[in-house]
Short mmCIF file of C-alpha atoms in Angstrom, two decimals:
data_model
loop_
_atom_site.label_atom_id
_atom_site.label_comp_id
_atom_site.label_asym_id
_atom_site.label_seq_id
_atom_site.Cartn_x
_atom_site.Cartn_y
_atom_site.Cartn_z
CA MET R 1 -120.33 65.93 -168.21
CA ILE R 2 -122.13 69.32 -168.28
CA LEU R 3 -125.38 67.76 -167.53
CA GLU R 4 -123.92 65.37 -165.23
CA THR R 5 -122.29 68.16 -163.00
CA ILE R 6 -125.74 70.22 -163.02
CA LYS R 7 -127.56 67.20 -161.80
CA CYS R 8 -124.92 66.18 -159.22
CA ASN R 9 -126.59 66.29 -155.54
CA SER R 10 -123.12 65.92 -153.83
CA LEU R 11 -121.75 69.39 -155.25
CA THR R 12 -122.69 72.62 -153.82
CA TYR R 13 -123.85 75.52 -156.07
CA GLU R 14 -120.33 77.10 -155.94
CA GLN R 15 -118.67 73.83 -156.76
CA LYS R 16 -120.99 73.38 -159.51
CA ILE R 17 -120.09 76.67 -161.04
CA ILE R 18 -116.42 76.20 -160.67
CA THR R 19 -116.66 72.64 -162.35
CA LEU R 20 -118.81 74.01 -165.26
CA ALA R 21 -116.16 76.80 -165.85
CA ARG R 22 -113.34 74.37 -166.01
CA LEU R 23 -115.30 72.33 -168.69
CA ALA R 24 -115.90 75.36 -170.75
CA GLU R 25 -112.24 76.22 -170.63
CA ASN R 26 -111.25 72.74 -171.47
CA SER R 27 -113.38 72.86 -174.57
CA LEU R 28 -110.53 75.18 -176.15
CA ASN R 29 -107.69 74.28 -177.93
CA VAL R 30 -105.21 77.18 -177.75
CA LEU R 31 -101.86 75.89 -176.45
CA ASN R 32 -99.08 74.41 -178.53
CA LYS R 33 -98.07 71.07 -177.34
CA SER R 34 -95.37 68.80 -178.96
CA GLU R 35 -96.38 65.38 -179.90
CA LYS R 36 -93.46 64.21 -177.36
CA LEU R 37 -95.18 66.13 -174.60
CA LYS R 38 -98.60 64.68 -175.59
CA GLU R 39 -96.97 61.14 -175.34
CA TYR R 40 -95.53 61.96 -171.88
CA MET R 41 -98.82 63.24 -170.76
CA GLU R 42 -100.62 60.29 -171.94
CA LYS R 43 -98.14 57.95 -170.03
CA ASN R 44 -98.99 59.98 -166.92
CA ILE R 45 -95.32 61.18 -166.61
CA ILE R 46 -95.96 64.96 -167.31
CA CYS R 47 -99.06 66.29 -165.22
CA ASP R 48 -100.45 69.64 -165.63
CA LEU R 49 -102.47 69.45 -162.49
CA MET R 50 -105.76 70.21 -164.28
CA GLU R 51 -104.84 73.74 -164.75
CA GLY R 52 -106.94 73.96 -167.94
CA GLU R 53 -106.53 74.34 -171.69
CA ALA R 54 -106.60 78.26 -171.72
CA PRO R 55 -104.73 79.98 -168.88
CA TYR R 56 -106.58 83.16 -168.20
CA ARG R 57 -105.15 83.91 -164.65
CA PRO R 58 -101.86 83.00 -162.89
CA ARG R 59 -102.08 79.82 -160.81
CA TYR R 60 -100.88 81.60 -157.67
CA ILE R 61 -101.08 85.31 -156.94
CA VAL R 62 -99.29 86.99 -154.00
CA PRO R 63 -100.64 90.58 -153.63
CA ASP R 64 -98.68 93.05 -151.82
CA TYR R 65 -101.31 93.37 -148.95
CA ASP R 66 -99.25 95.87 -147.05
CA LYS R 67 -99.23 98.37 -149.80
CA PHE R 68 -102.99 97.90 -150.14
CA MET R 69 -103.51 98.59 -146.38
CA LYS R 70 -101.50 101.80 -146.90
CA GLN R 71 -103.09 103.05 -150.03
CA GLY R 72 -106.62 101.65 -150.24
CA SER R 73 -107.95 100.77 -153.70
CA GLU R 74 -109.48 103.15 -156.23
CA PHE R 75 -111.00 100.33 -158.11
CA LEU R 76 -112.64 98.96 -155.16
CA GLY R 77 -113.71 102.34 -153.66
CA LEU R 78 -111.82 101.81 -150.35
CA ASP R 79 -110.05 104.07 -148.41
CA THR R 80 -107.09 103.34 -145.97
CA PRO R 81 -108.53 101.69 -142.80
CA THR R 82 -108.66 103.63 -139.57
CA ASN R 83 -109.73 101.18 -137.17
CA ILE R 84 -109.71 97.21 -136.78
CA TRP R 85 -113.27 96.89 -138.29
CA GLU R 86 -112.39 98.61 -141.46
CA ALA R 87 -109.23 96.82 -141.74
CA VAL R 88 -110.77 93.29 -141.68
CA ASN R 89 -113.62 94.62 -143.94
CA ASN R 90 -110.95 95.90 -146.52
CA LEU R 91 -109.08 92.66 -146.65
CA LEU R 92 -112.23 90.46 -147.00
CA ILE R 93 -113.47 92.86 -149.92
CA LEU R 94 -110.07 92.55 -151.61
CA TYR R 95 -109.87 88.72 -151.13
CA LYS R 96 -113.09 88.36 -153.11
CA HIS R 97 -111.23 89.85 -156.13
CA VAL R 98 -107.87 87.94 -155.92
CA PRO R 99 -108.12 84.89 -158.29
CA SER R 100 -105.97 81.72 -158.70
CA ILE R 101 -106.31 78.29 -159.97
CA THR R 102 -108.69 77.66 -157.45
CA THR R 103 -110.77 80.67 -158.28
CA MET R 104 -110.09 81.88 -154.69
CA PRO R 105 -107.13 83.56 -153.22
CA VAL R 106 -104.20 81.21 -152.11
CA TYR R 107 -102.71 83.99 -149.97
CA LEU R 108 -104.05 86.29 -147.41
CA GLY R 109 -101.03 88.07 -146.26
CA ASN R 110 -98.92 88.23 -142.99
CA ILE R 111 -102.38 89.01 -141.41
CA ASP R 112 -100.92 89.66 -137.98
CA TYR R 113 -98.85 92.61 -139.22
CA LEU R 114 -101.69 93.72 -141.37
CA LEU R 115 -104.09 93.87 -138.36
CA ASP R 116 -101.95 94.65 -135.44
CA PRO R 117 -101.60 98.42 -136.02
CA PHE R 118 -105.31 98.77 -135.60
CA ILE R 119 -105.51 96.86 -132.16
CA THR R 120 -106.52 99.46 -129.44
CA ASP R 121 -108.94 97.29 -127.37
CA GLU R 122 -107.73 93.74 -127.40
CA ASN R 123 -111.38 92.30 -126.58
CA GLU R 124 -112.63 94.18 -129.65
CA ALA R 125 -109.71 93.06 -131.69
CA TYR R 126 -110.63 89.42 -130.59
CA LEU R 127 -114.20 89.67 -131.75
CA ALA R 128 -113.09 91.31 -135.06
CA ILE R 129 -110.36 88.62 -135.79
CA LYS R 130 -112.60 85.93 -134.94
CA LEU R 131 -115.47 87.02 -137.48
CA PHE R 132 -112.72 87.76 -139.88
CA LEU R 133 -111.30 84.21 -139.65
CA LYS R 134 -114.67 82.61 -139.78
CA HIS R 135 -115.82 84.51 -142.65
CA VAL R 136 -112.67 83.31 -144.66
CA ASP R 137 -113.28 79.85 -143.81
CA SER R 138 -117.09 80.08 -144.87
CA THR R 139 -116.45 81.94 -148.18
CA ILE R 140 -113.11 80.76 -149.20
CA THR R 141 -114.02 77.20 -149.32
CA ASP R 142 -110.68 75.78 -150.31
CA SER R 143 -107.97 75.20 -147.58
CA PHE R 144 -105.11 75.94 -150.34
CA CYS R 145 -105.92 79.40 -149.00
CA HIS R 146 -102.87 80.44 -146.88
CA ALA R 147 -102.03 83.17 -144.27
CA ASN R 148 -98.53 83.91 -142.44
CA ILE R 149 -97.75 85.22 -139.11
CA GLY R 150 -94.34 86.40 -137.71
CA PRO R 151 -91.50 86.27 -137.23
CA LEU R 152 -91.94 88.94 -134.59
CA GLU R 153 -94.44 88.51 -131.84
CA THR R 154 -97.67 90.76 -132.15
CA LYS R 155 -100.82 91.11 -130.19
CA ALA R 156 -102.79 90.14 -133.40
CA GLY R 157 -100.60 87.11 -133.86
CA ARG R 158 -101.38 85.62 -130.37
CA ILE R 159 -105.13 86.55 -130.97
CA ILE R 160 -104.95 84.62 -134.48
CA LEU R 161 -103.63 81.56 -132.76
CA LYS R 162 -106.17 81.54 -129.94
CA VAL R 163 -109.06 81.75 -132.36
CA MET R 164 -107.55 79.07 -134.53
CA ARG R 165 -107.66 76.72 -131.59
CA GLU R 166 -111.24 77.80 -130.66
CA LEU R 167 -112.66 77.62 -134.05
CA GLN R 168 -110.95 74.28 -135.29
CA LEU R 169 -111.34 75.37 -139.04
CA PRO R 170 -109.25 74.06 -141.85
CA THR R 171 -109.20 77.49 -143.63
CA PRO R 172 -106.93 79.34 -143.91
CA ASN R 173 -103.97 77.25 -143.82
CA LEU R 174 -101.20 79.08 -141.61
CA THR R 175 -97.39 79.46 -141.34
CA LEU R 176 -95.30 81.04 -138.79
CA LYS R 177 -92.27 82.73 -140.32
CA TYR R 178 -89.72 81.60 -137.66
CA ASP R 179 -86.18 82.77 -136.97
CA GLU R 180 -83.95 83.99 -134.09
CA SER R 181 -86.33 87.04 -133.67
CA THR R 182 -89.29 85.02 -132.81
CA SER R 183 -89.97 84.87 -129.10
CA LYS R 184 -90.08 81.63 -127.55
CA ALA R 185 -93.66 82.36 -126.14
CA LEU R 186 -94.93 82.91 -129.67
CA ALA R 187 -93.17 79.74 -130.95
CA LEU R 188 -94.66 77.58 -128.17
CA ASP R 189 -98.11 79.10 -128.53
CA SER R 190 -97.78 78.04 -132.28
CA ILE R 191 -96.78 74.56 -131.49
CA GLU R 192 -99.65 74.17 -128.94
CA THR R 193 -102.12 75.42 -131.73
CA ALA R 194 -100.59 73.05 -134.37
CA LEU R 195 -101.01 70.06 -132.10
CA SER R 196 -104.69 71.09 -131.88
CA THR R 197 -105.42 72.08 -135.32
CA ALA R 198 -102.69 71.25 -137.58
CA LYS R 199 -101.30 74.85 -138.11
CA PRO R 200 -99.27 76.79 -138.09
CA SER R 201 -96.33 75.12 -140.01
CA PHE R 202 -92.92 76.61 -139.33
CA ALA R 203 -91.03 78.21 -142.07
CA ASN R 204 -87.35 78.84 -141.97
CA ASN R 205 -87.55 82.64 -142.40
CA LYS R 206 -83.65 83.03 -142.99
CA MET R 207 -83.55 80.67 -145.95
CA PHE R 208 -86.64 82.04 -147.41
CA GLU R 209 -85.60 85.68 -147.01
CA GLN R 210 -82.23 84.85 -148.65
CA ASP R 211 -83.81 83.17 -151.79
CA PHE R 212 -86.40 85.79 -152.26
CA LYS R 213 -84.28 88.91 -151.39
CA GLY R 214 -86.71 89.96 -148.55
CA GLU R 215 -90.45 89.74 -148.41
CA TYR R 216 -91.97 86.50 -149.47
CA GLY R 217 -95.30 84.62 -148.69
CA ILE R 218 -96.02 81.15 -148.05
CA VAL R 219 -99.04 80.20 -150.16
CA SER R 220 -101.33 77.19 -151.02
CA CYS R 221 -99.83 74.19 -149.44
CA TYR R 222 -96.31 75.47 -148.56
CA ASN R 223 -95.26 77.27 -151.72
CA GLY R 224 -92.59 80.27 -151.07
CA LEU R 225 -93.29 83.05 -153.66
CA LYS R 226 -92.26 86.72 -153.94
CA VAL R 227 -94.67 89.19 -152.59
CA GLY R 228 -96.16 91.34 -155.30
CA GLY R 229 -95.76 88.40 -157.72
CA GLY R 230 -96.53 84.83 -157.83
CA ALA R 231 -96.54 81.79 -160.08
CA ASN R 232 -97.88 81.62 -163.76
CA THR R 233 -98.09 77.82 -163.85
CA LEU R 234 -97.10 74.55 -162.09
CA ILE R 235 -96.20 71.57 -164.24
CA ARG R 236 -94.89 68.45 -162.67
CA ILE R 237 -92.81 65.26 -163.29
CA LYS R 238 -93.91 61.88 -161.81
CA LEU R 239 -90.43 60.67 -161.34
CA GLY R 240 -91.57 57.19 -160.24
CA THR R 241 -93.33 56.61 -163.42
CA LEU R 242 -90.50 58.22 -165.50
CA ALA R 243 -87.77 55.94 -163.96
CA LYS R 244 -89.52 53.13 -165.80
CA GLU R 245 -88.43 54.56 -169.15
CA ALA R 246 -84.82 54.29 -168.34
CA GLN R 247 -82.73 51.07 -169.18
CA SER R 248 -80.04 51.97 -166.52
CA ILE R 249 -79.01 54.78 -164.16
CA GLU R 250 -76.74 56.24 -166.83
CA ASP R 251 -79.53 56.06 -169.27
CA PHE R 252 -81.76 57.89 -166.97
CA PHE R 253 -79.25 60.89 -166.58
CA THR R 254 -77.96 61.09 -170.21
CA ARG R 255 -81.25 60.61 -172.08
CA VAL R 256 -84.47 60.18 -170.18
CA LEU R 257 -84.25 62.93 -167.53
CA PRO R 258 -82.93 65.68 -170.05
CA ASP R 259 -85.63 64.90 -172.47
CA VAL R 260 -88.56 65.10 -170.15
CA THR R 261 -86.98 68.17 -168.45
CA ALA R 262 -86.72 70.14 -171.90
CA GLU R 263 -90.48 69.18 -172.52
CA VAL R 264 -91.69 70.44 -169.11
CA LEU R 265 -89.78 73.67 -169.34
CA THR R 266 -90.95 74.18 -172.77
CA PHE R 267 -94.57 73.71 -171.65
CA ILE R 268 -94.14 76.04 -168.82
CA ASP R 269 -93.10 78.74 -171.17
CA GLU R 270 -96.00 77.88 -173.40
CA ARG R 271 -98.59 78.28 -170.77
CA SER R 272 -96.90 81.35 -169.56
CA ARG R 273 -96.91 82.77 -173.07
CA PHE R 274 -100.61 82.42 -173.64
CA LEU R 275 -101.24 83.89 -170.06
CA ILE R 276 -99.08 86.97 -170.71
CA ASP R 277 -99.20 87.64 -174.36
CA GLU R 278 -102.61 86.50 -175.18
CA SER R 279 -104.98 86.37 -172.17
CA GLY R 280 -104.78 90.08 -171.24
CA PHE R 281 -104.68 89.49 -167.53
CA PHE R 282 -101.64 91.62 -166.79
CA GLU R 283 -103.08 94.58 -168.92
CA SER R 284 -106.64 94.43 -167.47
CA SER R 285 -106.25 93.36 -163.77
CA PHE R 286 -106.59 96.30 -161.05
CA LEU R 287 -104.13 94.48 -159.14
CA VAL R 288 -101.45 95.25 -161.73
CA LYS R 289 -102.68 98.92 -162.12
CA GLU R 290 -102.54 99.55 -158.45
CA GLY R 291 -99.21 98.22 -157.85
CA LEU R 292 -100.29 95.17 -155.77
CA ILE R 293 -98.64 92.67 -158.12
CA GLU R 294 -95.84 92.98 -160.88
CA LYS R 295 -95.53 90.73 -163.94
CA GLU R 296 -91.57 90.63 -163.37
CA LYS R 297 -92.16 89.11 -159.94
CA PHE R 298 -93.91 85.97 -161.49
CA THR R 299 -92.31 82.87 -162.63
CA GLY R 300 -93.03 79.08 -163.47
CA LEU R 301 -92.99 76.24 -161.05
CA PHE R 302 -91.32 73.00 -162.27
CA GLY R 303 -92.70 70.18 -159.94
CA VAL R 304 -91.63 66.80 -159.04
CA VAL R 305 -93.30 63.98 -157.10
CA GLY R 306 -92.31 60.40 -156.72
CA LEU R 307 -88.38 60.84 -156.08
CA ALA R 308 -88.31 57.91 -153.57
CA GLU R 309 -90.16 55.42 -156.08
CA CYS R 310 -87.80 56.68 -158.81
CA VAL R 311 -84.65 55.99 -156.83
CA ASN R 312 -85.80 52.72 -155.50
CA HIS R 313 -86.67 51.62 -158.94
CA LEU R 314 -83.36 52.50 -160.60
CA LEU R 315 -81.58 50.65 -157.83
CA SER R 316 -84.01 47.73 -157.90
CA ALA R 317 -84.07 48.28 -154.06
CA THR R 318 -86.57 45.93 -152.31
CA GLU R 319 -84.91 45.67 -148.85
CA GLN R 320 -85.53 48.48 -146.45
CA LYS R 321 -81.85 49.14 -145.82
CA GLU R 322 -81.34 49.68 -149.52
CA ARG R 323 -84.10 52.10 -150.10
CA PHE R 324 -84.65 55.90 -150.07
CA GLY R 325 -84.53 57.13 -146.68
CA TYR R 326 -82.18 54.44 -145.34
CA SER R 327 -79.38 53.79 -147.91
CA GLU R 328 -76.63 56.49 -148.20
CA ILE R 329 -76.21 55.21 -151.90
CA ALA R 330 -80.04 55.70 -152.51
CA ASN R 331 -80.13 59.27 -150.66
CA GLU R 332 -77.19 60.33 -152.87
CA LEU R 333 -78.96 59.23 -155.90
CA GLY R 334 -81.87 61.11 -154.94
CA GLU R 335 -80.03 64.27 -154.21
CA LYS R 336 -78.08 63.85 -157.72
CA ILE R 337 -81.59 63.69 -159.51
CA ILE R 338 -82.79 66.82 -157.64
CA LYS R 339 -79.44 68.66 -158.10
CA THR R 340 -79.46 67.91 -161.77
CA LEU R 341 -83.07 69.12 -162.19
CA TYR R 342 -82.14 72.35 -160.27
CA THR R 343 -79.27 73.13 -162.39
CA SER R 344 -81.13 72.46 -165.79
CA ILE R 345 -84.02 74.67 -164.74
CA GLU R 346 -81.72 77.28 -163.35
CA ASN R 347 -79.97 77.44 -166.83
CA HIS R 348 -83.17 77.68 -168.85
CA LYS R 349 -83.61 81.30 -169.51
CA SER R 350 -87.22 82.44 -170.43
CA LYS R 351 -88.71 85.89 -171.17
CA TYR R 352 -91.87 84.36 -169.41
CA ALA R 353 -90.04 84.09 -166.15
CA GLY R 354 -89.78 87.48 -164.45
CA SER R 355 -86.44 89.46 -164.28
CA PHE R 356 -86.65 89.31 -160.41
CA PHE R 357 -85.81 85.58 -160.77
CA ASN R 358 -83.14 86.17 -163.46
CA ASN R 359 -85.60 84.82 -166.01
CA SER R 360 -85.43 81.37 -164.47
CA HIS R 361 -88.34 79.11 -163.35
CA LEU R 362 -88.21 77.46 -160.02
CA LEU R 363 -87.89 73.99 -158.69
CA HIS R 364 -90.90 72.71 -156.59
CA SER R 365 -91.30 69.67 -154.49
CA GLN R 366 -94.90 69.08 -155.28
CA VAL R 367 -97.28 67.64 -152.53
CA GLY R 368 -99.12 65.25 -154.89
CA ILE R 369 -102.92 65.20 -155.89
CA ASP R 370 -105.54 62.75 -154.74
CA THR R 371 -105.41 60.36 -157.60
CA ASP R 372 -101.58 59.72 -157.11
CA VAL R 373 -100.58 56.14 -156.47
CA ASN R 374 -97.22 54.94 -155.63
CA GLU R 375 -95.72 58.34 -156.22
CA SER R 376 -94.82 59.78 -152.80
CA PRO R 377 -95.14 63.70 -152.48
CA GLY R 378 -92.00 65.54 -153.67
CA CYS R 379 -88.97 64.36 -152.05
CA ARG R 380 -90.37 62.73 -149.14
CA ILE R 381 -89.91 59.21 -147.81
CA PRO R 382 -93.00 56.94 -148.62
CA ILE R 383 -95.51 56.79 -145.86
CA GLY R 384 -95.16 53.74 -143.84
CA GLU R 385 -91.40 53.61 -144.41
CA GLU R 386 -90.29 56.67 -142.30
CA PRO R 387 -87.18 56.19 -140.14
CA GLU R 388 -86.79 57.49 -136.69
CA LEU R 389 -87.34 61.16 -136.11
CA LEU R 390 -83.63 62.35 -136.10
CA GLU R 391 -82.78 60.20 -139.14
CA HIS R 392 -85.84 61.37 -140.96
CA ILE R 393 -84.93 65.14 -140.52
CA LEU R 394 -81.20 64.67 -141.53
CA GLN R 395 -82.17 62.67 -144.51
CA SER R 396 -84.76 65.22 -145.60
CA ALA R 397 -82.83 68.51 -145.03
CA PRO R 398 -80.27 68.34 -147.73
CA PHE R 399 -83.05 68.39 -150.45
CA HIS R 400 -84.66 71.67 -149.08
CA LYS R 401 -81.85 74.23 -150.55
CA TYR R 402 -82.98 73.11 -154.01
CA CYS R 403 -86.76 73.86 -153.71
CA PRO R 404 -87.15 77.75 -152.80
CA SER R 405 -90.67 77.56 -154.01
CA GLY R 406 -91.83 74.80 -151.66
CA ILE R 407 -90.57 71.58 -149.94
CA GLY R 408 -91.46 70.20 -146.42
CA ASP R 409 -92.26 67.12 -144.32
CA ILE R 410 -95.21 66.45 -142.05
CA PHE R 411 -94.71 65.00 -138.66
CA ILE R 412 -97.50 63.49 -136.44
CA PHE R 413 -96.86 63.72 -132.72
CA ASP R 414 -98.53 61.61 -130.02
CA GLN R 415 -100.88 63.22 -127.54
CA THR R 416 -98.07 62.95 -124.72
CA TYR R 417 -96.35 65.78 -126.38
CA ASN R 418 -99.05 68.09 -125.19
CA ASN R 419 -97.14 68.12 -121.96
CA ASN R 420 -93.73 68.75 -123.43
CA ILE R 421 -94.08 71.23 -126.25
CA GLU R 422 -90.63 72.55 -125.63
CA ALA R 423 -89.15 69.21 -126.96
CA ILE R 424 -91.02 69.80 -130.25
CA LEU R 425 -89.47 73.45 -130.43
CA ASP R 426 -86.04 71.79 -129.83
CA ILE R 427 -86.50 69.42 -132.69
CA ILE R 428 -87.80 72.27 -135.00
CA ASN R 429 -84.58 74.40 -133.94
CA GLY R 430 -82.41 71.52 -134.89
CA ALA R 431 -84.01 70.76 -138.14
CA PHE R 432 -83.69 74.52 -139.06
CA ALA R 433 -80.12 74.38 -137.94
CA ASN R 434 -79.53 71.74 -140.53
CA GLU R 435 -81.21 73.94 -143.25
CA MET R 436 -84.67 72.32 -143.21
CA ARG R 437 -86.89 74.91 -144.91
CA PHE R 438 -90.27 73.94 -143.75
CA PHE R 439 -91.74 71.93 -140.87
CA SER R 440 -95.29 70.81 -140.41
CA LEU R 441 -96.97 68.99 -137.54
CA TYR R 442 -100.03 67.96 -135.96
CA GLY R 443 -101.29 65.94 -133.11
CA SER R 444 -102.58 62.37 -133.24
CA ASP R 445 -106.01 63.29 -131.67
CA SER R 446 -106.77 66.27 -133.97
CA ASP R 447 -109.86 66.36 -136.19
CA VAL R 448 -108.10 68.99 -138.45
CA VAL R 449 -105.05 67.14 -140.21
CA ARG R 450 -102.70 67.99 -142.87
CA VAL R 451 -103.23 65.79 -145.80
CA THR R 452 -100.07 66.46 -148.11
CA GLY R 453 -99.89 70.18 -147.68
CA TYR R 454 -103.40 71.37 -147.13
CA LEU R 455 -105.84 70.88 -144.36
CA VAL R 456 -108.96 68.95 -143.95
CA LYS R 457 -111.17 67.75 -141.02
CA LYS R 458 -111.46 64.00 -140.45
CA SER R 459 -115.07 64.49 -139.57
CA GLU R 460 -115.99 66.14 -142.92
CA MET R 461 -114.29 63.31 -144.77
CA ALA R 462 -116.65 61.09 -142.92
CA LYS R 463 -119.57 63.12 -144.30
CA LEU R 464 -118.20 62.44 -147.84
CA ASP R 465 -118.00 58.78 -146.92
CA ARG R 466 -121.82 58.81 -146.37
CA GLY R 467 -122.58 60.69 -149.49
CA GLU R 468 -123.35 64.14 -147.86
CA GLN R 469 -122.36 67.51 -149.32
CA VAL R 470 -119.50 69.35 -147.63
CA LEU R 471 -118.48 73.07 -147.84
CA ARG R 472 -114.79 72.85 -148.89
CA ASP R 473 -113.74 71.11 -152.13
CA THR R 474 -110.28 70.21 -150.49
CA THR R 475 -112.32 67.78 -148.37
CA ILE R 476 -112.96 65.89 -151.57
CA LEU R 477 -109.32 65.93 -152.54
CA GLY R 478 -108.29 64.93 -148.89
CA LYS R 479 -110.67 61.85 -149.14
CA GLY R 480 -108.85 60.90 -152.31
CA ALA R 481 -105.31 61.34 -150.85
CA ARG R 482 -106.61 59.30 -147.69
CA ASP R 483 -107.86 56.37 -149.73
CA ASN R 484 -105.32 56.36 -152.53
CA ALA R 485 -101.99 57.55 -150.95
CA LYS R 486 -102.50 56.58 -147.15
CA ALA R 487 -101.92 60.12 -146.52
CA LEU R 488 -103.31 59.81 -142.89
CA GLU R 489 -101.18 56.81 -142.12
CA ARG R 490 -97.79 58.76 -141.52
CA ARG R 491 -95.48 57.30 -138.51
CA LEU R 492 -96.66 58.51 -135.20
CA ARG R 493 -93.77 60.07 -133.07
CA TYR R 494 -94.16 59.19 -129.44
CA GLY R 495 -92.88 61.33 -126.52
CA LYS R 496 -91.25 59.86 -123.42
#
């Protein structure tokens, strides 16, 4: 594999380095894995999302960038910025030193709030922000990188949206924290931008602030995490595959689900143990020493995919009216499964889950990976089976309260909505009033598209189809999700 990677002409130099590092890490055997865990992993029921065999950095890191902007960095030799150019320069330098499972930062901060205090000349700020975002896209070549704006309108926020439309770049991903304090003008500007370039998504700011007791960040695909903290690891269950282990619905709840849940929680603890007790990350990182992250604000994520397939299998549901997304019985069974998992995770106390989270891990509706087949992302209705928009939202919303660390649906709108973006805002307001946590959208004619949670360009996937190199490794993942999971075939929502 090492020589094959070195000789591969379809990988960039940077992609080769990352691949070689992963091969080196995976040559080690330092984690304690039970025989039952190994069996579940061999059956493809428990998945470690290719995190590697020796965790030496948290999966997701959410630095306190506001603190960084106020204090500078002794380690990096940076003073506090005094103008827009110093502000963007300082951030770009820090980003280079924020690791994650992708080797690149998955969170860039509330970039409008970070940059707005330095805007004195809007034309100069526009140029600085445009170069800043272009630099991010060209150097953080992975669209799991995520920035936030809002909820309040700022000059920087409006400039960011304008630049996003102009550049049409997949990185960084972007979310608007949305609540009653968000101006209608900013919300409509965000929708117009999303129809053009698949971002920003809308986060229900009220729900997230309640769950994270204040400041939080939306990172990676749509993961909610505490600012100043992050996630040590993310392990998931493929519920659709797991359901085949059960002899009945009762057997699923009394034997199968509790057993696999215990194995996942133990594995989350084990990966976190090595990271915290042995890797030395929290003792050596300047991010800790300068107060940008705190160990007690980190936790583990328990992910799920394939809820729909699990429910449909347990009910032997073949007709549409009997299946998840349509049948009241199926939807109630799905919620019972998620609620059971939520309770089990909350009741599992671990010294490797931070005190901020009462020493519990968090449930995460995981968006899937490029090799998934017949396992719908998280709690979503399978692609191709989506009901009408209203029914879809009302069916999805009840699951969102169980997944503070990430859950959401993606809606594709026909180009006719470009002339009626207020209708989409009405839809989002209605969804959030029904406690939907996260709402993503893009337009049918957009080149930048949202795959499962991250962004890719259709034109870049076409390059891969021709065997050409691409800049971003997420394009490779997007192509796999397109081919294996029909990720670009969601139901199109037409305007009137």
